[in-house]
C-alpha cells in the first residue's frame, strides 16, 4: 500500500524524489504531516457542517409544525364555513 509517486508529485512535489536513473520515490516523512494537517482541517469543517445541519433540521421541524397548525386551522375554518 502506498502512493504512486507520479500522481503525488503533481499534488505535493516536495514529497517525491527522483534518482539519477529517473526512478521516483515517495518521502513519507514529508507526506505524513501534510496528511495529519489535512485531517485536522477536514474535522473542523465536519463540525461546522454538523452544526449547520442541526440548525437547518430544527428550522425544518419548526416549519413542519407551523404548517401542520396552519392546515389544522384552515380545515377548522373550512368546516365552519360549510355549517
Short mmCIF file of N, CA and C in Angstrom, two decimals:
data_model
loop_
_atom_site.label_atom_id
_atom_site.label_comp_id
_atom_site.label_asym_id
_atom_site.label_seq_id
_atom_site.Cartn_x
_atom_site.Cartn_y
_atom_site.Cartn_z
N UNK A 1 0.86 -1.17 0.00
CA UNK A 1 0.00 0.00 0.00
C UNK A 1 0.91 1.23 0.00
N UNK A 2 0.60 2.15 -0.87
CA UNK A 2 1.41 3.36 -0.92
C UNK A 2 0.88 4.32 -1.97
N UNK A 3 1.66 5.32 -2.22
CA UNK A 3 1.29 6.33 -3.21
C UNK A 3 1.99 6.04 -4.53
N UNK A 4 1.38 6.45 -5.60
CA UNK A 4 2.05 6.44 -6.89
C UNK A 4 2.81 7.76 -6.96
N UNK A 5 4.12 7.66 -7.07
CA UNK A 5 4.97 8.85 -6.98
C UNK A 5 4.59 9.89 -8.02
N UNK A 6 4.29 9.47 -9.24
CA UNK A 6 3.96 10.43 -10.30
C UNK A 6 2.67 11.19 -9.97
N UNK A 7 1.72 10.52 -9.39
CA UNK A 7 0.45 11.17 -9.03
C UNK A 7 0.67 12.13 -7.86
N UNK A 8 1.41 11.69 -6.88
CA UNK A 8 1.68 12.53 -5.71
C UNK A 8 2.52 13.75 -6.08
N UNK A 9 3.40 13.57 -7.04
CA UNK A 9 4.28 14.66 -7.46
C UNK A 9 3.49 15.86 -7.98
N UNK A 10 2.34 15.61 -8.57
CA UNK A 10 1.50 16.71 -9.08
C UNK A 10 0.87 17.51 -7.95
N UNK A 11 0.63 16.84 -6.83
CA UNK A 11 -0.04 17.48 -5.70
C UNK A 11 0.95 18.00 -4.66
N UNK A 12 1.96 17.21 -4.39
CA UNK A 12 2.92 17.52 -3.34
C UNK A 12 4.34 17.21 -3.86
N UNK A 13 4.84 18.03 -4.75
CA UNK A 13 6.12 17.72 -5.40
C UNK A 13 7.30 17.58 -4.43
N UNK A 14 7.25 18.28 -3.30
CA UNK A 14 8.37 18.19 -2.36
C UNK A 14 8.47 16.82 -1.68
N UNK A 15 7.44 15.99 -1.83
CA UNK A 15 7.45 14.66 -1.22
C UNK A 15 7.97 13.59 -2.17
N UNK A 16 8.34 13.97 -3.39
CA UNK A 16 8.80 12.99 -4.38
C UNK A 16 10.26 13.27 -4.74
N UNK A 17 11.03 12.20 -4.72
CA UNK A 17 12.44 12.28 -5.09
C UNK A 17 12.65 11.53 -6.41
N UNK A 18 13.53 12.05 -7.24
CA UNK A 18 13.88 11.37 -8.48
C UNK A 18 15.38 11.08 -8.45
N UNK A 19 15.72 9.80 -8.63
CA UNK A 19 17.15 9.45 -8.58
C UNK A 19 17.82 9.69 -9.94
N UNK A 20 19.11 9.38 -10.02
CA UNK A 20 19.89 9.62 -11.23
C UNK A 20 19.38 8.85 -12.44
N UNK A 21 18.70 7.75 -12.19
CA UNK A 21 18.18 6.93 -13.29
C UNK A 21 16.75 7.31 -13.65
N UNK A 22 16.19 8.30 -12.98
CA UNK A 22 14.84 8.75 -13.28
C UNK A 22 13.75 8.06 -12.49
N UNK A 23 14.13 7.16 -11.58
CA UNK A 23 13.14 6.48 -10.76
C UNK A 23 12.66 7.42 -9.66
N UNK A 24 11.38 7.38 -9.44
CA UNK A 24 10.77 8.26 -8.44
C UNK A 24 10.44 7.47 -7.18
N UNK A 25 10.56 8.14 -6.04
CA UNK A 25 10.19 7.53 -4.77
C UNK A 25 9.52 8.59 -3.91
N UNK A 26 8.74 8.11 -2.95
CA UNK A 26 7.98 9.00 -2.08
C UNK A 26 8.67 9.10 -0.74
N UNK A 27 8.80 10.33 -0.25
CA UNK A 27 9.32 10.59 1.09
C UNK A 27 8.11 10.67 2.04
N UNK A 28 7.83 9.57 2.70
CA UNK A 28 6.65 9.52 3.56
C UNK A 28 6.79 10.43 4.78
N UNK A 29 8.00 10.72 5.18
CA UNK A 29 8.18 11.64 6.31
C UNK A 29 7.73 13.05 5.93
N UNK A 30 7.69 13.34 4.64
CA UNK A 30 7.17 14.63 4.17
C UNK A 30 5.65 14.59 4.04
N UNK A 31 5.13 13.44 3.67
CA UNK A 31 3.69 13.30 3.41
C UNK A 31 2.87 13.26 4.70
N UNK A 32 3.36 12.57 5.71
CA UNK A 32 2.57 12.34 6.94
C UNK A 32 2.11 13.64 7.60
N UNK A 33 2.98 14.63 7.82
CA UNK A 33 2.49 15.86 8.47
C UNK A 33 1.43 16.58 7.64
N UNK A 34 1.57 16.53 6.32
CA UNK A 34 0.57 17.16 5.45
C UNK A 34 -0.77 16.46 5.60
N UNK A 35 -0.74 15.14 5.65
CA UNK A 35 -1.98 14.38 5.81
C UNK A 35 -2.63 14.61 7.17
N UNK A 36 -1.82 14.67 8.20
CA UNK A 36 -2.36 14.93 9.56
C UNK A 36 -3.02 16.29 9.60
N UNK A 37 -2.38 17.30 9.02
CA UNK A 37 -2.96 18.64 8.97
C UNK A 37 -4.26 18.64 8.18
N UNK A 38 -4.28 17.93 7.06
CA UNK A 38 -5.49 17.88 6.23
C UNK A 38 -6.64 17.23 6.98
N UNK A 39 -6.36 16.18 7.72
CA UNK A 39 -7.40 15.52 8.52
C UNK A 39 -7.94 16.48 9.57
N UNK A 40 -7.06 17.25 10.20
CA UNK A 40 -7.50 18.23 11.20
C UNK A 40 -8.40 19.29 10.59
N UNK A 41 -8.03 19.79 9.43
CA UNK A 41 -8.84 20.80 8.74
C UNK A 41 -10.20 20.21 8.38
N UNK A 42 -10.20 18.99 7.84
CA UNK A 42 -11.47 18.36 7.49
C UNK A 42 -12.34 18.13 8.71
N UNK A 43 -11.74 17.77 9.82
CA UNK A 43 -12.52 17.55 11.05
C UNK A 43 -13.21 18.83 11.50
N UNK A 44 -12.49 19.95 11.41
CA UNK A 44 -13.10 21.24 11.76
C UNK A 44 -14.26 21.55 10.82
N UNK A 45 -14.09 21.27 9.53
CA UNK A 45 -15.16 21.51 8.56
C UNK A 45 -16.36 20.62 8.87
N UNK A 46 -16.11 19.39 9.25
CA UNK A 46 -17.20 18.47 9.60
C UNK A 46 -18.00 19.01 10.78
N UNK A 47 -17.32 19.51 11.79
CA UNK A 47 -18.00 20.05 12.97
C UNK A 47 -18.88 21.23 12.57
N UNK A 48 -18.35 22.13 11.75
CA UNK A 48 -19.12 23.29 11.29
C UNK A 48 -20.35 22.83 10.50
N UNK A 49 -20.16 21.88 9.60
CA UNK A 49 -21.27 21.39 8.79
C UNK A 49 -22.32 20.66 9.65
N UNK A 50 -21.88 19.93 10.66
CA UNK A 50 -22.84 19.27 11.55
C UNK A 50 -23.68 20.29 12.30
N UNK A 51 -23.04 21.38 12.76
CA UNK A 51 -23.79 22.43 13.46
C UNK A 51 -24.79 23.09 12.51
N UNK A 52 -24.36 23.37 11.28
CA UNK A 52 -25.28 23.96 10.30
C UNK A 52 -26.44 23.02 10.02
N UNK A 53 -26.14 21.73 9.91
CA UNK A 53 -27.18 20.75 9.66
C UNK A 53 -28.17 20.69 10.81
N UNK A 54 -27.67 20.76 12.03
CA UNK A 54 -28.56 20.74 13.20
C UNK A 54 -29.50 21.94 13.19
N UNK A 55 -28.97 23.12 12.87
CA UNK A 55 -29.78 24.34 12.81
C UNK A 55 -30.84 24.20 11.72
N UNK A 56 -30.42 23.71 10.56
CA UNK A 56 -31.37 23.57 9.45
C UNK A 56 -32.44 22.53 9.76
N UNK A 57 -32.05 21.45 10.44
CA UNK A 57 -33.04 20.42 10.79
C UNK A 57 -34.07 20.99 11.77
N UNK A 58 -33.61 21.82 12.72
CA UNK A 58 -34.55 22.45 13.64
C UNK A 58 -35.49 23.37 12.89
N UNK A 59 -34.96 24.13 11.92
CA UNK A 59 -35.81 25.02 11.12
C UNK A 59 -36.85 24.22 10.34
N UNK A 60 -36.44 23.09 9.79
CA UNK A 60 -37.37 22.23 9.05
C UNK A 60 -38.47 21.74 9.98
N UNK A 61 -38.08 21.27 11.16
CA UNK A 61 -39.07 20.76 12.11
C UNK A 61 -40.03 21.87 12.55
N UNK A 62 -39.49 23.08 12.77
CA UNK A 62 -40.35 24.20 13.14
C UNK A 62 -41.32 24.55 12.01
N UNK A 63 -40.84 24.53 10.79
CA UNK A 63 -41.70 24.83 9.64
C UNK A 63 -42.78 23.77 9.46
N UNK A 64 -42.42 22.50 9.66
CA UNK A 64 -43.41 21.42 9.57
C UNK A 64 -44.51 21.61 10.62
N UNK A 65 -44.09 21.97 11.83
CA UNK A 65 -45.07 22.17 12.90
C UNK A 65 -45.98 23.35 12.58
N UNK A 66 -45.39 24.43 12.08
CA UNK A 66 -46.20 25.60 11.73
C UNK A 66 -47.16 25.27 10.60
N UNK A 67 -46.69 24.53 9.62
CA UNK A 67 -47.56 24.13 8.51
C UNK A 67 -48.70 23.25 9.01
N UNK A 68 -48.39 22.35 9.91
CA UNK A 68 -49.43 21.49 10.47
C UNK A 68 -50.50 22.31 11.19
N UNK A 69 -50.06 23.32 11.94
CA UNK A 69 -51.02 24.18 12.64
C UNK A 69 -51.87 24.97 11.64
N UNK A 70 -51.24 25.49 10.60
CA UNK A 70 -51.98 26.25 9.58
C UNK A 70 -52.99 25.38 8.86
N UNK A 71 -52.60 24.16 8.54
CA UNK A 71 -53.53 23.25 7.87
C UNK A 71 -54.70 22.91 8.78
N UNK A 72 -54.43 22.70 10.06
CA UNK A 72 -55.50 22.39 11.01
C UNK A 72 -56.44 23.58 11.12
N UNK A 73 -55.92 24.80 11.19
CA UNK A 73 -56.76 25.99 11.27
C UNK A 73 -57.60 26.16 10.01
N UNK A 74 -56.99 25.92 8.85
CA UNK A 74 -57.74 26.11 7.61
C UNK A 74 -58.85 25.08 7.49
N UNK A 75 -58.62 23.87 8.00
CA UNK A 75 -59.67 22.85 7.98
C UNK A 75 -60.80 23.23 8.92
N UNK A 76 -60.46 23.81 10.07
CA UNK A 76 -61.50 24.27 11.00
C UNK A 76 -62.32 25.39 10.38
N UNK A 77 -61.65 26.32 9.71
CA UNK A 77 -62.36 27.43 9.06
C UNK A 77 -63.21 26.92 7.92
N UNK A 78 -62.73 25.95 7.18
CA UNK A 78 -63.50 25.39 6.07
C UNK A 78 -64.72 24.68 6.59
N UNK A 79 -64.60 23.95 7.69
CA UNK A 79 -65.76 23.27 8.27
C UNK A 79 -66.77 24.27 8.79
N UNK A 80 -66.27 25.35 9.40
CA UNK A 80 -67.16 26.38 9.93
C UNK A 80 -67.93 27.09 8.83
N UNK A 81 -67.30 27.27 7.67
CA UNK A 81 -67.97 27.95 6.55
C UNK A 81 -69.03 27.04 5.95
N UNK A 82 -68.86 25.73 6.05
CA UNK A 82 -69.82 24.80 5.48
C UNK A 82 -71.04 24.63 6.38
N UNK A 83 -70.89 24.92 7.64
CA UNK A 83 -72.01 24.69 8.57
C UNK A 83 -72.98 25.83 8.59
#
